[in-house]
Amino acid sequence: MKPIPFQNTYANLGTDFFTRTRPSPVANPALVIFNHGLSEALGLSETRLSSAEGTAIFAGNRVPEGAEPLAMAYAGHQFGNFVPQLGDGRALLLGQIAGADGIHHDLHLKGSGRTAFSRGGDGRAALGPVLREYLVSEAMAKLGVPTTRALAAVTTGERVARQEFLPGGVITRVARSFVRVGTFEYFAWRGDQAAVTKLADYVIEQHYPACREASNSYLALFEAIIQGQAALIAQWMQLGFIHGVMNTDNMSIAGETIDYGPCAFMDHYAHDQVYSSIDRHGRYAYNNQPSVGLWNLTRLAETLLPLLADDHEAAIEAAQTALQTYPVLYERYWLDGMRVKTGLQTRDAHDKALIEELLEIMAANRADFTLVFYYLSTLHIDSPGQDGYLRALFNDPQPYDQWSRQWRDRLRQEGSNDATRQQRMQAVNPVYIPRNHRIEAAIRAAEDQNDFSLFHELHAVLQNPWQRQPGKDAYLLPPEPHEVVQQTFCGT
Ligand code: AMP
Ligand code: MG
């Protein structure tokens, strides 16, 4: 077995940033799934991680040669309240590896046992959330959304105590970075300016090297992070994705979707959809996500102020100017993306109203978000007769009929070609998303019957979300009333 080429750049930052911790071994590890494609992309093909030795590594029973496992320190605003110390309470960073593409990635175990940051927790993960994170993060990757990836999932052969005893699991995650907004907050709260600077320098060096060329590289870094978040959240919105726990400790500075907990894709469209059982006031509801992004970035700005300018007032002004670009960027990413989703190639002043009207009609008629856009991408301009499937998604199809006349007029006006428009639309409007009831069924079979067939089948379907797969229509359908998942849980 060839060793994993670890670099351990984070470990070089010094022990203020983490505590060195070895994973706690588990009783009887078994591999559930190994991501061969990702392993190859990371240049790990020759490490034979799909072997029994790999399983031992993914379970935390063996520390791979060259790794320097550590639990990262971070703080965070959780539902708006600041918690000065969170940190990896059930996760460990094994180290950095340079991918085949030269890009550095962090390799992380989650569910690997207690650390100095575990507080009252057991440091473990139940199998259900591990499977959920594997399915959803890999689906997001295939949907083209920046995200942490899943390299492997194992069962531990042990039970974890939650509301009830559940089988345990460990997921191995890969990210551009596990540095969070909360990592900056951790040091800023302690007044450790040297550490904030060191962290910012590290982030620039590792992830935003172009910022070094800017006259104010820290401001350039902040601007780059703003841009990344605006783009990311616009993509979530365009797919009906609800993260569920957008605390600042769950916001990556690398612009990736991170820390999948009670996340969910919505079925029927509702502006204020919430699934997370812990989000009682809807702080992280679907339509709040763009503004929460700004709120979180403002917390990041507060930690960076001393770096943005020598003079405090000037620093505040620089931060505010940068933050003001966020709503503008978000709006642009969102509208451009929605134009592609609805097949509009040119820009017209009325596009936003047209798109919002569709969303209103969908909300009023409980139309399935994913299927509306998918069926829209199959239509021809001059044959309204084929709108049957689409109309059937609306409780009352009349408003849709009206809207579709406007939409067709708009397409005619730009001389839209059916074939090329359909192709463009089908590259952004998925057929398959990881629907809650499918994830739930896969988890139930795995947890209750040790049957992973539904998990594997769902995972396989989600590998190609853009094309209809023979015999897989069941995966395209919204839940039947008795299958609807009302709430999702982080299971921590
Ligand atoms: P999360 O909900 O995964 O974003 O976690 C929030 C914080 O709680 C992080 O500091 C986690 O490390 C910690 N945490 C969550 N679950 C556990 C657990 N089972 N044991 C120890 N710490 C945990
Ligand atoms: Mg977290």
Short mmCIF file of C-alpha atoms and ligand atoms in Angstrom, two decimals:
data_model
loop_
_atom_site.label_atom_id
_atom_site.label_comp_id
_atom_site.label_asym_id
_atom_site.label_seq_id
_atom_site.Cartn_x
_atom_site.Cartn_y
_atom_site.Cartn_z
CA MET A 1 0.00 0.00 0.00
CA LYS A 2 1.53 3.28 -1.13
CA PRO A 3 1.32 5.98 1.56
CA ILE A 4 -1.08 8.88 1.16
CA PRO A 5 1.05 11.92 0.26
CA PHE A 6 0.18 14.08 3.25
CA GLN A 7 1.43 17.63 3.59
CA ASN A 8 0.07 18.68 6.99
CA THR A 9 0.13 22.41 6.35
CA TYR A 10 -2.44 23.11 9.05
CA ALA A 11 -0.39 21.28 11.64
CA ASN A 12 2.41 23.77 10.94
CA LEU A 13 0.29 26.68 12.19
CA GLY A 14 1.02 25.77 15.79
CA THR A 15 -0.86 24.30 18.69
CA ASP A 16 -3.04 27.38 19.29
CA PHE A 17 -4.97 26.25 16.23
CA PHE A 18 -5.77 22.68 17.24
CA THR A 19 -5.13 19.87 19.63
CA ARG A 20 -3.37 16.79 18.40
CA THR A 21 -5.74 13.87 18.86
CA ARG A 22 -5.75 10.32 17.60
CA PRO A 23 -9.01 8.80 16.43
CA SER A 24 -10.58 6.35 18.90
CA PRO A 25 -10.69 2.83 17.46
CA VAL A 26 -14.05 1.12 16.94
CA ALA A 27 -15.07 -2.48 17.55
CA ASN A 28 -15.81 -3.88 14.16
CA PRO A 29 -15.45 -1.59 11.15
CA ALA A 30 -17.01 -2.45 7.80
CA LEU A 31 -16.85 -0.45 4.61
CA VAL A 32 -20.18 0.80 3.31
CA ILE A 33 -18.90 2.69 0.32
CA PHE A 34 -15.67 3.95 -1.14
CA ASN A 35 -15.52 6.74 -3.70
CA HIS A 36 -13.22 5.43 -6.42
CA GLY A 37 -13.76 8.43 -8.70
CA LEU A 38 -12.81 10.92 -6.00
CA SER A 39 -9.87 8.80 -4.93
CA GLU A 40 -8.57 8.91 -8.49
CA ALA A 41 -9.13 12.66 -8.81
CA LEU A 42 -7.11 13.10 -5.64
CA GLY A 43 -4.29 11.01 -7.07
CA LEU A 44 -4.82 8.29 -4.47
CA SER A 45 -5.44 5.34 -6.80
CA GLU A 46 -2.26 3.59 -5.78
CA THR A 47 -2.87 3.88 -2.07
CA ARG A 48 -5.34 0.98 -2.28
CA LEU A 49 -7.68 2.67 0.15
CA SER A 50 -10.51 0.38 -0.89
CA SER A 51 -8.72 -2.46 0.89
CA ALA A 52 -9.13 -3.64 4.48
CA GLU A 53 -6.31 -1.31 5.47
CA GLY A 54 -8.30 1.55 3.98
CA THR A 55 -11.34 0.55 6.01
CA ALA A 56 -9.20 0.58 9.16
CA ILE A 57 -8.08 4.12 8.28
CA PHE A 58 -11.62 5.32 7.55
CA ALA A 59 -12.83 3.87 10.84
CA GLY A 60 -10.05 5.57 12.79
CA ASN A 61 -8.56 2.24 13.80
CA ARG A 62 -5.36 3.03 12.02
CA VAL A 63 -3.64 6.38 11.52
CA PRO A 64 -2.23 6.42 8.01
CA GLU A 65 1.49 6.93 7.60
CA GLY A 66 2.32 10.63 7.31
CA ALA A 67 -0.94 11.89 8.84
CA GLU A 68 -0.84 14.15 11.89
CA PRO A 69 -4.42 13.95 13.12
CA LEU A 70 -5.70 17.00 14.92
CA ALA A 71 -8.96 18.54 16.10
CA MET A 72 -9.33 22.08 14.76
CA ALA A 73 -10.30 24.85 17.16
CA TYR A 74 -13.12 27.15 16.16
CA ALA A 75 -15.91 29.24 17.63
CA GLY A 76 -19.17 30.25 16.04
CA HIS A 77 -22.49 32.00 16.10
CA GLN A 78 -25.11 29.31 16.54
CA PHE A 79 -28.61 30.57 15.73
CA GLY A 80 -27.28 34.07 16.30
CA ASN A 81 -25.63 33.40 19.67
CA PHE A 82 -21.89 33.47 19.99
CA VAL A 83 -20.19 30.37 21.39
CA PRO A 84 -16.50 31.13 21.97
CA GLN A 85 -15.37 27.55 21.79
CA LEU A 86 -16.75 24.82 19.56
CA GLY A 87 -14.09 23.02 17.54
CA ASP A 88 -13.96 19.54 16.07
CA GLY A 89 -15.82 17.65 18.77
CA ARG A 90 -16.28 14.48 16.77
CA ALA A 91 -14.05 15.04 13.78
CA LEU A 92 -10.36 15.04 13.00
CA LEU A 93 -8.26 16.54 10.28
CA LEU A 94 -5.84 13.91 9.02
CA GLY A 95 -3.91 16.36 6.88
CA GLN A 96 -3.69 17.95 3.46
CA ILE A 97 -3.10 16.17 0.21
CA ALA A 98 -2.31 17.68 -3.16
CA GLY A 99 -4.79 16.36 -5.71
CA ALA A 100 -3.87 15.16 -9.19
CA ASP A 101 -4.92 18.67 -10.26
CA GLY A 102 -2.40 20.26 -7.85
CA ILE A 103 -5.18 21.63 -5.64
CA HIS A 104 -4.80 20.97 -1.93
CA HIS A 105 -7.54 19.18 -0.08
CA ASP A 106 -8.15 18.52 3.59
CA LEU A 107 -8.92 14.95 4.58
CA HIS A 108 -11.24 14.70 7.55
CA LEU A 109 -12.87 11.95 9.60
CA LYS A 110 -16.25 12.64 11.19
CA GLY A 111 -17.51 10.38 13.96
CA SER A 112 -13.98 9.39 14.98
CA GLY A 113 -14.29 9.79 18.74
CA ARG A 114 -13.89 12.33 21.50
CA THR A 115 -11.55 15.29 21.31
CA ALA A 116 -10.70 18.21 23.58
CA PHE A 117 -13.66 20.00 21.96
CA SER A 118 -16.30 17.33 22.52
CA ARG A 119 -17.89 19.15 25.48
CA GLY A 120 -20.63 16.74 26.60
CA GLY A 121 -20.72 14.78 23.34
CA ASP A 122 -19.54 11.28 22.63
CA GLY A 123 -17.48 12.22 19.57
CA ARG A 124 -19.44 9.75 17.49
CA ALA A 125 -21.82 9.88 14.57
CA ALA A 126 -24.84 7.71 13.98
CA LEU A 127 -24.93 5.85 10.69
CA GLY A 128 -28.02 7.73 9.45
CA PRO A 129 -26.40 11.19 9.33
CA VAL A 130 -23.27 9.62 7.81
CA LEU A 131 -25.30 8.13 4.97
CA ARG A 132 -27.25 11.38 4.55
CA GLU A 133 -24.05 13.43 4.29
CA TYR A 134 -22.55 10.93 1.85
CA LEU A 135 -25.61 10.98 -0.42
CA VAL A 136 -26.28 14.70 -0.32
CA SER A 137 -22.70 15.94 -0.59
CA GLU A 138 -21.99 13.64 -3.53
CA ALA A 139 -25.26 14.63 -5.19
CA MET A 140 -24.32 18.30 -4.74
CA ALA A 141 -20.96 17.62 -6.40
CA LYS A 142 -22.69 15.99 -9.36
CA LEU A 143 -25.10 18.92 -9.51
CA GLY A 144 -22.10 21.21 -9.91
CA VAL A 145 -22.35 22.87 -6.49
CA PRO A 146 -19.12 23.59 -4.60
CA THR A 147 -19.13 21.16 -1.70
CA THR A 148 -17.11 18.98 0.57
CA ARG A 149 -16.90 15.50 -0.90
CA ALA A 150 -17.30 12.07 0.62
CA LEU A 151 -14.44 9.62 0.18
CA ALA A 152 -15.75 6.75 2.27
CA ALA A 153 -18.33 5.68 4.83
CA VAL A 154 -17.95 2.85 7.30
CA THR A 155 -20.04 1.28 10.00
CA THR A 156 -18.33 0.90 13.34
CA GLY A 157 -19.95 -2.22 14.73
CA GLU A 158 -20.79 -0.12 17.79
CA ARG A 159 -23.97 1.57 18.89
CA VAL A 160 -24.30 5.25 19.73
CA ALA A 161 -26.75 6.55 22.28
CA ARG A 162 -29.12 9.16 20.87
CA GLN A 163 -32.89 9.23 21.53
CA GLU A 164 -32.41 5.50 21.12
CA PHE A 165 -29.37 3.31 20.44
CA LEU A 166 -28.35 3.55 16.80
CA PRO A 167 -25.62 1.93 14.73
CA GLY A 168 -22.52 4.12 14.50
CA GLY A 169 -20.69 5.27 11.41
CA VAL A 170 -17.71 7.34 10.31
CA ILE A 171 -17.56 9.43 7.16
CA THR A 172 -14.33 10.53 5.53
CA ARG A 173 -14.76 13.95 4.02
CA VAL A 174 -12.63 15.93 1.63
CA ALA A 175 -12.73 19.73 1.42
CA ARG A 176 -10.77 22.54 -0.13
CA SER A 177 -10.61 23.73 3.45
CA PHE A 178 -12.19 23.06 6.83
CA VAL A 179 -11.39 26.60 7.95
CA ARG A 180 -14.66 28.26 8.84
CA VAL A 181 -15.85 31.78 9.59
CA GLY A 182 -15.90 30.43 13.15
CA THR A 183 -12.17 29.72 13.00
CA PHE A 184 -11.53 33.45 12.57
CA GLU A 185 -14.04 34.23 15.30
CA TYR A 186 -12.24 31.90 17.70
CA PHE A 187 -9.05 33.95 17.62
CA ALA A 188 -10.69 37.36 17.24
CA TRP A 189 -12.77 36.77 20.38
CA ARG A 190 -9.57 35.97 22.29
CA GLY A 191 -8.02 39.19 21.01
CA ASP A 192 -5.25 37.14 19.43
CA GLN A 193 -4.54 39.40 16.48
CA ALA A 194 -1.36 37.55 15.57
CA ALA A 195 -3.32 34.33 15.15
CA VAL A 196 -6.02 36.01 13.04
CA THR A 197 -3.28 37.34 10.76
CA LYS A 198 -1.58 33.96 10.62
CA LEU A 199 -4.87 32.29 9.72
CA ALA A 200 -5.64 34.85 7.02
CA ASP A 201 -2.13 34.41 5.59
CA TYR A 202 -2.63 30.65 5.59
CA VAL A 203 -5.98 30.91 3.82
CA ILE A 204 -4.53 33.23 1.18
CA GLU A 205 -1.52 30.99 0.67
CA GLN A 206 -3.57 27.81 0.41
CA HIS A 207 -6.77 28.89 -1.28
CA TYR A 208 -6.62 32.44 -2.62
CA PRO A 209 -3.03 32.90 -3.86
CA ALA A 210 -4.16 35.55 -6.37
CA CYS A 211 -4.96 37.85 -3.41
CA ARG A 212 -1.24 38.19 -2.75
CA GLU A 213 -0.97 40.38 -5.84
CA ALA A 214 -3.63 42.84 -4.62
CA SER A 215 -2.61 46.12 -2.98
CA ASN A 216 -4.59 45.08 0.11
CA SER A 217 -4.44 41.31 0.10
CA TYR A 218 -6.68 40.88 3.18
CA LEU A 219 -9.40 43.01 1.65
CA ALA A 220 -9.00 41.03 -1.58
CA LEU A 221 -9.39 37.84 0.47
CA PHE A 222 -12.57 39.13 2.08
CA GLU A 223 -13.95 40.14 -1.32
CA ALA A 224 -13.15 36.73 -2.75
CA ILE A 225 -14.94 35.01 0.13
CA ILE A 226 -17.96 37.29 -0.36
CA GLN A 227 -18.07 36.46 -4.04
CA GLY A 228 -17.83 32.73 -3.33
CA GLN A 229 -20.66 32.78 -0.80
CA ALA A 230 -22.94 34.81 -3.08
CA ALA A 231 -22.35 32.34 -5.90
CA LEU A 232 -22.78 29.32 -3.63
CA ILE A 233 -26.03 30.41 -2.01
CA ALA A 234 -27.46 31.39 -5.41
CA GLN A 235 -26.83 27.80 -6.50
CA TRP A 236 -28.54 26.41 -3.41
CA MET A 237 -31.56 28.56 -4.14
CA GLN A 238 -31.68 27.41 -7.74
CA LEU A 239 -31.81 23.79 -6.67
CA GLY A 240 -34.24 24.18 -3.76
CA PHE A 241 -31.52 23.21 -1.29
CA ILE A 242 -31.90 24.15 2.35
CA HIS A 243 -28.72 23.83 4.39
CA GLY A 244 -30.58 23.88 7.68
CA VAL A 245 -27.81 25.07 10.06
CA MET A 246 -26.05 28.06 8.58
CA ASN A 247 -24.20 28.86 11.79
CA THR A 248 -20.90 30.65 11.23
CA ASP A 249 -19.06 27.50 12.28
CA ASN A 250 -20.74 25.73 9.37
CA MET A 251 -19.65 28.28 6.76
CA SER A 252 -16.48 27.44 4.89
CA ILE A 253 -14.05 30.17 3.90
CA ALA A 254 -13.45 28.22 0.68
CA GLY A 255 -17.00 28.78 -0.60
CA GLU A 256 -18.03 25.14 -0.33
CA THR A 257 -21.18 23.69 1.16
CA ILE A 258 -20.01 22.18 4.44
CA ASP A 259 -21.36 20.31 7.46
CA TYR A 260 -24.40 18.53 6.14
CA GLY A 261 -26.78 18.03 9.03
CA PRO A 262 -30.54 18.45 8.77
CA CYS A 263 -30.17 19.65 5.19
CA ALA A 264 -32.86 18.92 2.63
CA PHE A 265 -34.02 19.59 -0.89
CA MET A 266 -37.56 20.82 -0.98
CA ASP A 267 -40.23 18.94 -2.85
CA HIS A 268 -43.16 21.33 -3.42
CA TYR A 269 -42.08 24.94 -3.53
CA ALA A 270 -42.57 27.06 -0.40
CA HIS A 271 -40.61 30.28 0.10
CA ASP A 272 -40.17 29.76 3.81
CA GLN A 273 -39.63 26.01 3.89
CA VAL A 274 -37.85 24.67 6.98
CA TYR A 275 -37.09 21.01 7.64
CA SER A 276 -34.59 21.14 10.47
CA SER A 277 -36.10 20.10 13.79
CA ILE A 278 -33.82 22.51 15.68
CA ASP A 279 -34.67 25.56 13.54
CA ARG A 280 -37.80 26.48 15.48
CA HIS A 281 -38.05 30.07 14.29
CA GLY A 282 -37.10 29.49 10.69
CA ARG A 283 -33.85 31.45 10.93
CA TYR A 284 -32.40 29.18 8.26
CA ALA A 285 -35.54 28.84 6.16
CA TYR A 286 -35.08 28.55 2.40
CA ASN A 287 -35.71 32.21 1.60
CA ASN A 288 -33.59 33.46 4.51
CA GLN A 289 -30.44 31.80 3.23
CA PRO A 290 -29.16 34.72 1.11
CA SER A 291 -29.50 37.20 3.99
CA VAL A 292 -27.98 34.77 6.50
CA GLY A 293 -25.01 34.56 4.15
CA LEU A 294 -24.58 38.32 4.53
CA TRP A 295 -25.04 38.12 8.30
CA ASN A 296 -22.30 35.50 8.52
CA LEU A 297 -19.99 37.50 6.26
CA THR A 298 -20.52 40.50 8.53
CA ARG A 299 -19.30 38.39 11.47
CA LEU A 300 -16.27 37.49 9.37
CA ALA A 301 -15.69 41.17 8.58
CA GLU A 302 -15.61 41.97 12.30
CA THR A 303 -12.74 39.54 12.80
CA LEU A 304 -10.79 40.96 9.87
CA LEU A 305 -11.16 44.69 10.66
CA PRO A 306 -7.64 45.18 12.05
CA LEU A 307 -6.25 43.65 8.86
CA LEU A 308 -8.30 45.74 6.46
CA ALA A 309 -6.77 49.12 7.37
CA ASP A 310 -4.60 50.63 10.11
CA ASP A 311 -7.27 53.17 10.91
CA HIS A 312 -10.41 51.67 12.50
CA GLU A 313 -12.85 53.97 10.69
CA ALA A 314 -11.19 53.25 7.39
CA ALA A 315 -11.35 49.52 8.11
CA ILE A 316 -15.06 49.71 8.83
CA GLU A 317 -15.64 51.63 5.65
CA ALA A 318 -13.66 49.11 3.60
CA ALA A 319 -15.61 46.23 5.16
CA GLN A 320 -18.94 47.92 4.55
CA THR A 321 -18.11 48.71 0.95
CA ALA A 322 -17.13 45.09 0.40
CA LEU A 323 -20.27 43.79 2.16
CA GLN A 324 -22.44 46.03 0.01
CA THR A 325 -21.31 44.10 -3.05
CA TYR A 326 -22.83 40.91 -1.66
CA PRO A 327 -26.52 41.61 -2.38
CA VAL A 328 -25.60 42.88 -5.83
CA LEU A 329 -23.50 39.82 -6.61
CA TYR A 330 -26.09 37.48 -5.18
CA GLU A 331 -28.87 39.05 -7.21
CA ARG A 332 -26.79 38.79 -10.38
CA TYR A 333 -25.85 35.13 -9.81
CA TRP A 334 -29.41 34.29 -8.89
CA LEU A 335 -31.05 36.05 -11.83
CA ASP A 336 -28.51 34.81 -14.36
CA GLY A 337 -28.94 31.28 -13.05
CA MET A 338 -32.73 31.52 -13.10
CA ARG A 339 -32.61 32.80 -16.67
CA VAL A 340 -30.73 29.67 -17.66
CA LYS A 341 -33.17 27.52 -15.69
CA THR A 342 -36.11 29.06 -17.53
CA GLY A 343 -34.38 29.01 -20.91
CA LEU A 344 -33.90 32.74 -21.39
CA GLN A 345 -30.74 33.57 -23.23
CA THR A 346 -30.97 37.33 -23.56
CA ARG A 347 -31.58 39.81 -20.76
CA ASP A 348 -34.82 41.69 -20.53
CA ALA A 349 -35.91 44.12 -17.84
CA HIS A 350 -39.01 42.04 -17.15
CA ASP A 351 -37.21 38.72 -16.65
CA LYS A 352 -37.04 38.98 -12.90
CA ALA A 353 -40.77 39.63 -12.63
CA LEU A 354 -41.51 36.75 -15.00
CA ILE A 355 -39.39 34.33 -12.97
CA GLU A 356 -40.77 35.51 -9.64
CA GLU A 357 -44.27 35.14 -10.94
CA LEU A 358 -43.60 31.52 -11.76
CA LEU A 359 -42.27 30.96 -8.24
CA GLU A 360 -45.38 32.62 -6.78
CA ILE A 361 -47.65 30.39 -8.81
CA MET A 362 -45.64 27.35 -7.76
CA ALA A 363 -45.91 28.34 -4.11
CA ALA A 364 -49.64 29.02 -4.31
CA ASN A 365 -50.20 25.66 -6.00
CA ARG A 366 -47.67 23.51 -4.14
CA ALA A 367 -45.87 22.56 -7.33
CA ASP A 368 -42.77 20.40 -7.09
CA PHE A 369 -39.72 22.65 -7.46
CA THR A 370 -37.44 20.22 -9.30
CA LEU A 371 -40.07 18.80 -11.63
CA VAL A 372 -41.47 22.18 -12.70
CA PHE A 373 -38.09 23.20 -14.06
CA TYR A 374 -37.31 19.78 -15.45
CA TYR A 375 -40.59 19.57 -17.38
CA LEU A 376 -40.21 23.18 -18.46
CA SER A 377 -36.91 22.14 -20.04
CA THR A 378 -38.70 19.56 -22.22
CA LEU A 379 -41.25 21.94 -23.77
CA HIS A 380 -41.52 23.36 -27.28
CA ILE A 381 -42.51 26.95 -27.86
CA ASP A 382 -45.27 26.26 -30.35
CA SER A 383 -46.97 23.20 -28.89
CA PRO A 384 -48.62 24.13 -25.60
CA GLY A 385 -50.50 20.86 -25.88
CA GLN A 386 -47.53 18.97 -24.40
CA ASP A 387 -47.61 20.76 -21.04
CA GLY A 388 -49.64 17.99 -19.42
CA TYR A 389 -47.07 16.72 -16.92
CA LEU A 390 -46.15 20.23 -15.95
CA ARG A 391 -49.75 21.41 -15.52
CA ALA A 392 -50.45 18.39 -13.35
CA LEU A 393 -47.88 19.61 -10.81
CA PHE A 394 -50.06 22.62 -9.96
CA ASN A 395 -53.14 22.28 -7.75
CA ASP A 396 -54.76 24.78 -10.07
CA PRO A 397 -53.09 24.86 -13.51
CA GLN A 398 -54.87 28.03 -14.73
CA PRO A 399 -52.28 30.52 -13.46
CA TYR A 400 -49.55 28.35 -14.95
CA ASP A 401 -51.31 28.39 -18.34
CA GLN A 402 -51.35 32.16 -18.23
CA TRP A 403 -47.73 32.33 -17.21
CA SER A 404 -46.68 29.91 -19.90
CA ARG A 405 -48.20 32.16 -22.58
CA GLN A 406 -46.03 35.02 -21.37
CA TRP A 407 -43.02 32.73 -21.16
CA ARG A 408 -43.53 31.49 -24.73
CA ASP A 409 -43.95 35.06 -25.97
CA ARG A 410 -40.72 35.99 -24.26
CA LEU A 411 -38.92 33.04 -25.87
CA ARG A 412 -40.32 33.90 -29.32
CA GLN A 413 -39.15 37.44 -28.85
CA GLU A 414 -35.54 36.28 -28.50
CA GLY A 415 -35.90 33.77 -31.32
CA SER A 416 -35.31 30.83 -29.00
CA ASN A 417 -34.56 27.51 -30.67
CA ASP A 418 -36.31 24.56 -29.01
CA ALA A 419 -33.49 22.04 -29.30
CA THR A 420 -30.65 24.24 -28.09
CA ARG A 421 -32.75 25.80 -25.33
CA GLN A 422 -33.79 22.37 -24.06
CA GLN A 423 -30.16 21.30 -24.02
CA ARG A 424 -29.07 24.38 -22.07
CA MET A 425 -31.94 24.00 -19.63
CA GLN A 426 -31.35 20.31 -19.07
CA ALA A 427 -27.76 21.03 -18.10
CA VAL A 428 -28.98 22.99 -15.06
CA ASN A 429 -32.39 21.51 -14.23
CA PRO A 430 -31.88 18.09 -12.68
CA VAL A 431 -34.21 15.16 -13.11
CA TYR A 432 -33.07 13.61 -9.84
CA ILE A 433 -32.30 15.22 -6.52
CA PRO A 434 -31.71 13.43 -3.21
CA ARG A 435 -35.31 13.59 -2.11
CA ASN A 436 -35.93 13.45 1.63
CA HIS A 437 -38.20 10.44 1.53
CA ARG A 438 -35.68 8.47 -0.52
CA ILE A 439 -32.87 9.35 1.87
CA GLU A 440 -35.10 8.43 4.78
CA ALA A 441 -35.97 5.07 3.24
CA ALA A 442 -32.29 4.34 2.56
CA ILE A 443 -31.36 5.22 6.14
CA ARG A 444 -34.21 3.17 7.63
CA ALA A 445 -33.22 0.07 5.67
CA ALA A 446 -29.56 0.50 6.63
CA GLU A 447 -30.14 1.28 10.31
CA ASP A 448 -32.99 -1.13 10.94
CA GLN A 449 -32.14 -4.05 8.68
CA ASN A 450 -28.49 -3.58 7.88
CA ASP A 451 -29.65 -3.43 4.27
CA PHE A 452 -27.68 -0.96 2.16
CA SER A 453 -29.31 -1.75 -1.18
CA LEU A 454 -31.54 1.34 -1.17
CA PHE A 455 -28.59 3.53 -0.20
CA HIS A 456 -26.52 2.17 -3.10
CA GLU A 457 -29.36 2.42 -5.58
CA LEU A 458 -30.14 6.03 -4.63
CA HIS A 459 -26.45 6.89 -4.73
CA ALA A 460 -26.12 5.35 -8.19
CA VAL A 461 -29.11 7.30 -9.55
CA LEU A 462 -27.69 10.55 -8.18
CA GLN A 463 -24.42 10.00 -10.02
CA ASN A 464 -26.15 11.31 -13.12
CA PRO A 465 -28.82 13.78 -12.06
CA TRP A 466 -29.27 15.32 -15.50
CA GLN A 467 -30.60 12.46 -17.55
CA ARG A 468 -33.62 10.29 -17.24
CA GLN A 469 -32.46 6.76 -16.41
CA PRO A 470 -34.42 3.74 -17.63
CA GLY A 471 -36.43 2.09 -14.86
CA LYS A 472 -35.64 4.86 -12.35
CA ASP A 473 -38.73 7.03 -12.66
CA ALA A 474 -39.63 6.30 -9.06
CA TYR A 475 -36.63 8.44 -8.04
CA LEU A 476 -37.99 11.39 -9.95
CA LEU A 477 -41.32 11.46 -8.14
CA PRO A 478 -42.21 13.61 -5.17
CA PRO A 479 -43.27 11.72 -2.04
CA GLU A 480 -46.73 10.26 -1.67
CA PRO A 481 -48.59 11.91 1.23
CA HIS A 482 -47.59 9.11 3.62
CA GLU A 483 -43.94 9.39 2.57
CA VAL A 484 -43.53 13.11 3.19
CA VAL A 485 -40.66 13.92 5.54
CA GLN A 486 -41.75 16.85 7.69
CA GLN A 487 -38.60 17.22 9.73
CA THR A 488 -34.93 16.41 9.44
CA PHE A 489 -32.56 15.96 12.35
CA CYS A 490 -28.86 16.60 12.72
CA GLY A 491 -28.61 13.47 14.82
CA THR A 492 -25.71 14.77 16.90
P1 AMP B 1 -22.49 20.43 14.02
O1 AMP B 1 -23.90 20.29 14.45
O2 AMP B 1 -21.94 19.21 13.39
O3 AMP B 1 -22.22 21.65 13.23
O4 AMP B 1 -21.67 20.57 15.38
C1 AMP B 1 -21.66 21.70 16.23
C2 AMP B 1 -20.63 21.50 17.32
O5 AMP B 1 -21.00 20.41 18.15
C3 AMP B 1 -19.24 21.16 16.79
O6 AMP B 1 -18.31 21.72 17.67
C4 AMP B 1 -19.23 19.66 16.87
O7 AMP B 1 -17.93 19.14 16.93
C5 AMP B 1 -19.99 19.40 18.16
N1 AMP B 1 -20.60 18.07 18.16
C6 AMP B 1 -21.66 17.67 17.45
N2 AMP B 1 -21.96 16.38 17.70
C7 AMP B 1 -21.06 15.95 18.61
C8 AMP B 1 -20.82 14.71 19.27
N3 AMP B 1 -21.59 13.63 19.06
N4 AMP B 1 -19.79 14.63 20.13
C9 AMP B 1 -19.02 15.70 20.35
N5 AMP B 1 -19.17 16.89 19.77
C10 AMP B 1 -20.19 17.03 18.90
MG MG B 2 -20.54 21.98 12.22
#
